[in-house]
C-alpha positions as CSV (number, residue, x, y, z in Angstrom):
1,X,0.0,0.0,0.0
2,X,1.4,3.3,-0.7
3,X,2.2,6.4,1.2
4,X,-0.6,8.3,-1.0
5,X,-3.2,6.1,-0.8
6,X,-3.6,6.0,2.5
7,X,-3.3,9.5,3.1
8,X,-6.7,9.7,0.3
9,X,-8.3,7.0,2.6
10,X,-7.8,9.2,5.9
11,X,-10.2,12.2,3.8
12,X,-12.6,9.9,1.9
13,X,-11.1,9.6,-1.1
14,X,-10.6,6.4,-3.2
15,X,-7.7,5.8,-5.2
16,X,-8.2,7.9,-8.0
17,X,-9.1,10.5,-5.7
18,X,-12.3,11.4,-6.2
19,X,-14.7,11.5,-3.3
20,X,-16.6,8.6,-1.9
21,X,-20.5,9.0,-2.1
22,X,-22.7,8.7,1.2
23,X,-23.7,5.6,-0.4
24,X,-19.9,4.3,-0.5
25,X,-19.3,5.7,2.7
26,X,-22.3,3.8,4.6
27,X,-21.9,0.6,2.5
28,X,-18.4,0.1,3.8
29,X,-19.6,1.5,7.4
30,X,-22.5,-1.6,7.2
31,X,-19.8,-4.2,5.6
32,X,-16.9,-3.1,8.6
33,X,-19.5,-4.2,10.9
34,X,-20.7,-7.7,9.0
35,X,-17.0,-8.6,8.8
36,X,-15.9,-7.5,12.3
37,X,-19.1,-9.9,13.6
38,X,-17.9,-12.5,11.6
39,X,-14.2,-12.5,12.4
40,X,-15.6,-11.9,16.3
41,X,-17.7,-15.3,16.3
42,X,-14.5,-17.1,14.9
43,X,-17.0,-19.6,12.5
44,X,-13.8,-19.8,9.6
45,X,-13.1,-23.1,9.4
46,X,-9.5,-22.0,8.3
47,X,-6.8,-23.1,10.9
48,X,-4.8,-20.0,10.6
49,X,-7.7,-17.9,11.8
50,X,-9.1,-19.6,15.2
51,X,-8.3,-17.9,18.1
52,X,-6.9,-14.7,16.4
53,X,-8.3,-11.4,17.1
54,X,-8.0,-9.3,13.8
55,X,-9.6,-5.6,13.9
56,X,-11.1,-4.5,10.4
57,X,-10.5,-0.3,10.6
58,X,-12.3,0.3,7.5
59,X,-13.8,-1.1,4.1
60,X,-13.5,0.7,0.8
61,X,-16.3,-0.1,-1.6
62,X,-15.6,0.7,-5.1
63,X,-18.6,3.1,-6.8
64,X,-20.3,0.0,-8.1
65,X,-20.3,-1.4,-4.8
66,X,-19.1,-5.3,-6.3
67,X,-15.5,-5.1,-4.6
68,X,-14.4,-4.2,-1.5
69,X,-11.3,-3.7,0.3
70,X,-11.0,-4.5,3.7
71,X,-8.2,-3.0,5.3
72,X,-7.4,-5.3,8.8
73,X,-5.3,-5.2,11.1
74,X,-4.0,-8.6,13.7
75,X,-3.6,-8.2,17.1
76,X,-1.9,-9.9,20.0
77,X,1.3,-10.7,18.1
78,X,-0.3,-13.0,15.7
79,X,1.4,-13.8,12.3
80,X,0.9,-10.6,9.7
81,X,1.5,-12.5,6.9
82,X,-0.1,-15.8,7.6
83,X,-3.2,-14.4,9.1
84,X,-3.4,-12.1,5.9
85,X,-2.7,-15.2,3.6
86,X,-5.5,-16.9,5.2
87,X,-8.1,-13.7,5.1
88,X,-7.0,-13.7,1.7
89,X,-8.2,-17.5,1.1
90,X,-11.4,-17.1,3.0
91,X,-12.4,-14.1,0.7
92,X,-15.1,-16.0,-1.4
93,X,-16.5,-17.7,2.2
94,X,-16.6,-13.9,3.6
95,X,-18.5,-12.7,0.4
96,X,-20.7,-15.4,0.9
97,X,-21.4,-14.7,4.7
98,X,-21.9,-10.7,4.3
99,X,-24.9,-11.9,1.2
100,X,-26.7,-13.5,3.9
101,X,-26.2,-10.9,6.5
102,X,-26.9,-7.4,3.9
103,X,-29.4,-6.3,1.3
104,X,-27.6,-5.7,-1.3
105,X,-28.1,-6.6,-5.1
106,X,-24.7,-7.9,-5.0
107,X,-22.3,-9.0,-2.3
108,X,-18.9,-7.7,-2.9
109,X,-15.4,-9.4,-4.1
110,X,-13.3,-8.9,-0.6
111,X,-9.6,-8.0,-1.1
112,X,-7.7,-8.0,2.5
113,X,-4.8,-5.4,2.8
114,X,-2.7,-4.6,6.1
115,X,-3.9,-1.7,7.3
116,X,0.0,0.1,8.5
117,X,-1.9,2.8,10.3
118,X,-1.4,1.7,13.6
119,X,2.5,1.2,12.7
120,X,2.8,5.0,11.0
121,X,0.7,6.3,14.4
122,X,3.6,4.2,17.2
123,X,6.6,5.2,14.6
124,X,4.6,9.1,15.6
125,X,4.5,8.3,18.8
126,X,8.3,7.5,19.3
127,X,9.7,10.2,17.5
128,X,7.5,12.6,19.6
129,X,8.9,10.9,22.9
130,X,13.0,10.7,21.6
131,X,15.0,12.9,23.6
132,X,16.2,15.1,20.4
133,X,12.4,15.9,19.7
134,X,12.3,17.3,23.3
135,X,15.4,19.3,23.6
136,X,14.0,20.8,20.6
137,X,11.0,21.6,21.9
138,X,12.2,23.1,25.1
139,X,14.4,25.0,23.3
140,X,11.5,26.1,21.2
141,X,9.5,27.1,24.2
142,X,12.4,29.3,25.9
143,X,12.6,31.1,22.7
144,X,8.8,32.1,23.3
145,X,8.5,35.8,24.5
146,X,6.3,35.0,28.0
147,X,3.2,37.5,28.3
């Protein structure tokens, strides 16, 4: 996933960057929930998924609304790539389980993608902590005329 794309994610944008509809936007909404139900019950039959907690942040939903793009994220130190491999080989059974679950006309093609936000937010996070940041920012703050 690149740099941009994400960044056209965080305002609403899809990859070409034109803005999502309401319709896009509360489609994904209703399909984040479906999956994170799903994923919560643990019912994949896949042995790479039971007992791992994943977290779905968000689904993009192409204007069409047949594909989707579920961006997910593994928690408790589980195995990125081998939980993602096995999202990834559970799409069909997913798009299966969210057309019994949603009124829609069609149930959308699931892609899975690492979401890195989480990563990008702690990289943030321990810059803003490292000592070089601080002495800057004291230094920065003594410069400041007081009132």
């Amino acid at each position: 996933m690149s740099r941009h794309r994400r960044t056209d994610r965080a305002r609403g944008a899809d990859a070409a960057g034109r803005a999502k509809s309401p319709r896009q936007l509360r489609v994904g909404e209703e399909l984040r929930h479906v999956l994170a139900a799903v994923l919560e019950r643990g019912e994949m039959r896949d042995p790479d998924l039971r007992g791992v907690s994943v977290t779905v942040t968000e689904v993009d939903v192409s204007p069409d609304l047949r594909s989707a793009t579920a961006f997910v994220m593994p928690l408790a130190g589980a195995d990125r790539e081998r939980v993602m491999a096995a999202l990834r080989r559970a799409a069909p059974w997913f798009r299966a389980q969210v057309a019994q679950r949603v009124e829609l006309r069609h149930a959308p093609d699931f892609r899975f993608e690492l979401d890195h936000s989480f990563d990008h937010a702690h990289r943030i996070g321990e810059l803003l902590n490292s000592p070089n940041v601080a002495r800057d920012l004291d230094a920065a703050d003594e410069a400041e005329p007081k009132e």
